[in-house]
Amino acid sequence: MSVMATPPESTKISVGHRLRAHAATHWPQAGDLEFRYRGAFVYVEAHLPDGTAQPLIRLRYGGSARHWGFGLYLASSDRYENQILPSGFPSGSPEEALDCACRLYLDNPPDQGRNEPRRTSESDHLGISIDGAGPRTPG
């Protein structure tokens, strides 16, 4: 059994600052971000301006502050599932992971809406899962 690394306090602080700055610039509709830490995982939740809370992502620390594994919160199952980022990699920057979740749950930001299709359901989001289930098709 392998033991997952726990991010140091400095990395927790850094990822929080990075994601808050990214959200403020690209996802103002996300409101305030809240972070919870549990072992190697960082859970990110948006506190929307209307007062609702929206779970977004689970980041998995693998020893690097630049590259994190990515789990997307799926409302249909009320849990996080590992995903592959649009880059095709199973890990990447926290900002890439946040963008994926915000496109799904908060729609496209105003500055990118012309270049990307509107996301209307979970099945439209990535279409790829790394849990062995293979490609998903919209139902």
PDB file of C-alpha atoms in Angstrom:
ATOM      1  CA  MET A   1       0.000   0.000   0.000  1.00  0.00           C
ATOM      2  CA  SER A   2       1.397   3.413  -0.947  1.00  0.00           C
ATOM      3  CA  VAL A   3       1.085   6.452   1.260  1.00  0.00           C
ATOM      4  CA  MET A   4       0.001   9.663  -0.427  1.00  0.00           C
ATOM      5  CA  ALA A   5       1.999  12.784   0.322  1.00  0.00           C
ATOM      6  CA  THR A   6       0.321  15.524   2.306  1.00  0.00           C
ATOM      7  CA  PRO A   7       0.927  19.014   0.928  1.00  0.00           C
ATOM      8  CA  PRO A   8       3.023  21.254   3.169  1.00  0.00           C
ATOM      9  CA  GLU A   9       1.328  24.284   4.704  1.00  0.00           C
ATOM     10  CA  SER A  10       3.130  26.619   2.270  1.00  0.00           C
ATOM     11  CA  THR A  11       1.663  24.685  -0.689  1.00  0.00           C
ATOM     12  CA  LYS A  12      -1.836  24.815   0.808  1.00  0.00           C
ATOM     13  CA  ILE A  13      -1.532  28.591   1.202  1.00  0.00           C
ATOM     14  CA  SER A  14      -0.096  28.991  -2.303  1.00  0.00           C
ATOM     15  CA  VAL A  15      -2.792  26.936  -4.047  1.00  0.00           C
ATOM     16  CA  GLY A  16      -5.482  28.877  -2.190  1.00  0.00           C
ATOM     17  CA  HIS A  17      -4.028  32.222  -3.288  1.00  0.00           C
ATOM     18  CA  ARG A  18      -3.605  31.013  -6.863  1.00  0.00           C
ATOM     19  CA  LEU A  19      -7.162  29.716  -7.163  1.00  0.00           C
ATOM     20  CA  ARG A  20      -8.721  32.783  -5.553  1.00  0.00           C
ATOM     21  CA  ALA A  21      -6.810  35.073  -7.940  1.00  0.00           C
ATOM     22  CA  HIS A  22      -7.752  32.932 -10.937  1.00  0.00           C
ATOM     23  CA  ALA A  23     -11.410  32.831  -9.934  1.00  0.00           C
ATOM     24  CA  ALA A  24     -11.523  36.582  -9.358  1.00  0.00           C
ATOM     25  CA  THR A  25     -10.174  37.175 -12.871  1.00  0.00           C
ATOM     26  CA  HIS A  26     -11.941  34.429 -14.835  1.00  0.00           C
ATOM     27  CA  TRP A  27     -14.900  33.292 -12.710  1.00  0.00           C
ATOM     28  CA  PRO A  28     -16.288  36.228 -10.709  1.00  0.00           C
ATOM     29  CA  GLN A  29     -19.641  34.416 -10.588  1.00  0.00           C
ATOM     30  CA  ALA A  30     -17.973  31.804  -8.329  1.00  0.00           C
ATOM     31  CA  GLY A  31     -18.060  34.243  -5.412  1.00  0.00           C
ATOM     32  CA  ASP A  32     -15.817  33.210  -2.523  1.00  0.00           C
ATOM     33  CA  LEU A  33     -13.872  29.959  -2.651  1.00  0.00           C
ATOM     34  CA  GLU A  34     -13.595  27.760   0.413  1.00  0.00           C
ATOM     35  CA  PHE A  35     -10.865  25.129   0.853  1.00  0.00           C
ATOM     36  CA  ARG A  36     -10.907  21.995   3.001  1.00  0.00           C
ATOM     37  CA  TYR A  37      -7.859  19.808   3.437  1.00  0.00           C
ATOM     38  CA  ARG A  38      -7.859  16.097   4.138  1.00  0.00           C
ATOM     39  CA  GLY A  39      -4.588  14.201   3.753  1.00  0.00           C
ATOM     40  CA  ALA A  40      -3.386  14.548   0.168  1.00  0.00           C
ATOM     41  CA  PHE A  41      -6.651  16.183  -0.944  1.00  0.00           C
ATOM     42  CA  VAL A  42      -7.826  19.772  -1.236  1.00  0.00           C
ATOM     43  CA  TYR A  43     -11.587  20.204  -1.697  1.00  0.00           C
ATOM     44  CA  VAL A  44     -12.713  23.451  -3.323  1.00  0.00           C
ATOM     45  CA  GLU A  45     -16.228  24.826  -2.954  1.00  0.00           C
ATOM     46  CA  ALA A  46     -17.685  28.047  -4.376  1.00  0.00           C
ATOM     47  CA  HIS A  47     -19.906  30.203  -2.179  1.00  0.00           C
ATOM     48  CA  LEU A  48     -22.034  31.859  -4.802  1.00  0.00           C
ATOM     49  CA  PRO A  49     -23.338  35.418  -4.523  1.00  0.00           C
ATOM     50  CA  ASP A  50     -26.900  34.099  -4.049  1.00  0.00           C
ATOM     51  CA  GLY A  51     -25.797  32.357  -0.840  1.00  0.00           C
ATOM     52  CA  THR A  52     -25.629  28.790  -2.151  1.00  0.00           C
ATOM     53  CA  ALA A  53     -22.570  26.580  -1.863  1.00  0.00           C
ATOM     54  CA  GLN A  54     -21.379  24.609  -4.910  1.00  0.00           C
ATOM     55  CA  PRO A  55     -18.754  21.870  -4.490  1.00  0.00           C
ATOM     56  CA  LEU A  56     -16.385  22.074  -7.469  1.00  0.00           C
ATOM     57  CA  ILE A  57     -13.197  20.030  -7.373  1.00  0.00           C
ATOM     58  CA  ARG A  58     -10.962  17.761  -5.377  1.00  0.00           C
ATOM     59  CA  LEU A  59      -7.264  18.246  -5.997  1.00  0.00           C
ATOM     60  CA  ARG A  60      -4.886  15.379  -5.214  1.00  0.00           C
ATOM     61  CA  TYR A  61      -1.368  16.373  -4.193  1.00  0.00           C
ATOM     62  CA  GLY A  62       1.321  14.197  -5.693  1.00  0.00           C
ATOM     63  CA  GLY A  63       4.424  15.977  -4.459  1.00  0.00           C
ATOM     64  CA  SER A  64       4.393  18.991  -6.786  1.00  0.00           C
ATOM     65  CA  ALA A  65       2.752  22.346  -6.206  1.00  0.00           C
ATOM     66  CA  ARG A  66       2.370  22.745  -9.999  1.00  0.00           C
ATOM     67  CA  HIS A  67       0.693  19.463 -10.949  1.00  0.00           C
ATOM     68  CA  TRP A  68      -2.285  18.009  -9.095  1.00  0.00           C
ATOM     69  CA  GLY A  69      -4.628  15.135  -9.777  1.00  0.00           C
ATOM     70  CA  PHE A  70      -8.165  16.275 -10.463  1.00  0.00           C
ATOM     71  CA  GLY A  71     -11.502  15.011  -9.243  1.00  0.00           C
ATOM     72  CA  LEU A  72     -14.673  16.721 -10.412  1.00  0.00           C
ATOM     73  CA  TYR A  73     -17.701  16.950  -8.155  1.00  0.00           C
ATOM     74  CA  LEU A  74     -20.645  15.269  -9.861  1.00  0.00           C
ATOM     75  CA  ALA A  75     -24.013  16.375  -8.556  1.00  0.00           C
ATOM     76  CA  SER A  76     -25.695  13.296 -10.007  1.00  0.00           C
ATOM     77  CA  SER A  77     -23.770  11.003  -7.647  1.00  0.00           C
ATOM     78  CA  ASP A  78     -22.917  13.568  -4.932  1.00  0.00           C
ATOM     79  CA  ARG A  79     -19.264  12.563  -5.054  1.00  0.00           C
ATOM     80  CA  TYR A  80     -15.942  13.379  -6.672  1.00  0.00           C
ATOM     81  CA  GLU A  81     -14.707  11.326  -9.617  1.00  0.00           C
ATOM     82  CA  ASN A  82     -11.219  11.419 -11.103  1.00  0.00           C
ATOM     83  CA  GLN A  83     -11.109  13.056 -14.506  1.00  0.00           C
ATOM     84  CA  ILE A  84      -8.697  13.730 -17.322  1.00  0.00           C
ATOM     85  CA  LEU A  85      -8.173  17.410 -18.055  1.00  0.00           C
ATOM     86  CA  PRO A  86      -8.946  18.831 -21.520  1.00  0.00           C
ATOM     87  CA  SER A  87      -5.168  18.757 -22.125  1.00  0.00           C
ATOM     88  CA  GLY A  88      -5.473  14.956 -22.093  1.00  0.00           C
ATOM     89  CA  PHE A  89      -3.416  14.529 -18.929  1.00  0.00           C
ATOM     90  CA  PRO A  90      -4.649  13.117 -15.609  1.00  0.00           C
ATOM     91  CA  SER A  91      -2.918  15.929 -13.714  1.00  0.00           C
ATOM     92  CA  GLY A  92      -2.274  19.590 -14.292  1.00  0.00           C
ATOM     93  CA  SER A  93      -2.474  22.988 -12.704  1.00  0.00           C
ATOM     94  CA  PRO A  94      -5.110  23.775 -10.082  1.00  0.00           C
ATOM     95  CA  GLU A  95      -6.328  26.538 -12.397  1.00  0.00           C
ATOM     96  CA  GLU A  96      -7.033  24.027 -15.199  1.00  0.00           C
ATOM     97  CA  ALA A  97      -9.081  21.924 -12.798  1.00  0.00           C
ATOM     98  CA  LEU A  98     -11.005  24.964 -11.560  1.00  0.00           C
ATOM     99  CA  ASP A  99     -11.757  26.023 -15.144  1.00  0.00           C
ATOM    100  CA  CYS A 100     -13.227  22.580 -15.910  1.00  0.00           C
ATOM    101  CA  ALA A 101     -15.548  22.678 -12.918  1.00  0.00           C
ATOM    102  CA  CYS A 102     -16.578  26.289 -13.442  1.00  0.00           C
ATOM    103  CA  ARG A 103     -17.404  25.630 -17.101  1.00  0.00           C
ATOM    104  CA  LEU A 104     -19.653  22.827 -15.956  1.00  0.00           C
ATOM    105  CA  TYR A 105     -21.342  24.480 -12.983  1.00  0.00           C
ATOM    106  CA  LEU A 106     -21.059  28.208 -13.633  1.00  0.00           C
ATOM    107  CA  ASP A 107     -21.126  28.338 -17.436  1.00  0.00           C
ATOM    108  CA  ASN A 108     -18.541  30.107 -19.566  1.00  0.00           C
ATOM    109  CA  PRO A 109     -16.984  33.286 -18.222  1.00  0.00           C
ATOM    110  CA  PRO A 110     -17.939  36.441 -20.124  1.00  0.00           C
ATOM    111  CA  ASP A 111     -14.463  36.797 -21.702  1.00  0.00           C
ATOM    112  CA  GLN A 112     -14.451  33.249 -23.143  1.00  0.00           C
ATOM    113  CA  GLY A 113     -18.083  32.675 -24.080  1.00  0.00           C
ATOM    114  CA  ARG A 114     -17.582  33.321 -27.782  1.00  0.00           C
ATOM    115  CA  ASN A 115     -14.919  30.646 -28.235  1.00  0.00           C
ATOM    116  CA  GLU A 116     -16.332  27.682 -26.367  1.00  0.00           C
ATOM    117  CA  PRO A 117     -19.658  25.886 -26.437  1.00  0.00           C
ATOM    118  CA  ARG A 118     -22.054  26.321 -23.580  1.00  0.00           C
ATOM    119  CA  ARG A 119     -21.874  23.391 -21.165  1.00  0.00           C
ATOM    120  CA  THR A 120     -25.322  22.184 -20.270  1.00  0.00           C
ATOM    121  CA  SER A 121     -24.803  18.846 -18.523  1.00  0.00           C
ATOM    122  CA  GLU A 122     -22.172  16.722 -16.829  1.00  0.00           C
ATOM    123  CA  SER A 123     -21.999  14.402 -19.815  1.00  0.00           C
ATOM    124  CA  ASP A 124     -21.059  17.344 -22.054  1.00  0.00           C
ATOM    125  CA  HIS A 125     -18.165  18.328 -19.806  1.00  0.00           C
ATOM    126  CA  LEU A 126     -15.144  16.144 -20.478  1.00  0.00           C
ATOM    127  CA  GLY A 127     -16.437  12.929 -21.949  1.00  0.00           C
ATOM    128  CA  ILE A 128     -13.469  11.016 -20.575  1.00  0.00           C
ATOM    129  CA  SER A 129     -13.112   9.250 -17.256  1.00  0.00           C
ATOM    130  CA  ILE A 130     -10.053   7.580 -15.797  1.00  0.00           C
ATOM    131  CA  ASP A 131     -12.070   5.197 -13.646  1.00  0.00           C
ATOM    132  CA  GLY A 132     -11.966   2.546 -16.366  1.00  0.00           C
ATOM    133  CA  ALA A 133     -15.465   3.222 -17.667  1.00  0.00           C
ATOM    134  CA  GLY A 134     -14.202   4.598 -20.971  1.00  0.00           C
ATOM    135  CA  PRO A 135     -15.699   7.469 -22.941  1.00  0.00           C
ATOM    136  CA  ARG A 136     -19.064   8.826 -21.937  1.00  0.00           C
ATOM    137  CA  THR A 137     -21.609   9.846 -24.477  1.00  0.00           C
ATOM    138  CA  PRO A 138     -24.352  12.372 -23.890  1.00  0.00           C
ATOM    139  CA  GLY A 139     -27.627  10.668 -23.047  1.00  0.00           C
TER     140      GLY A 139
END
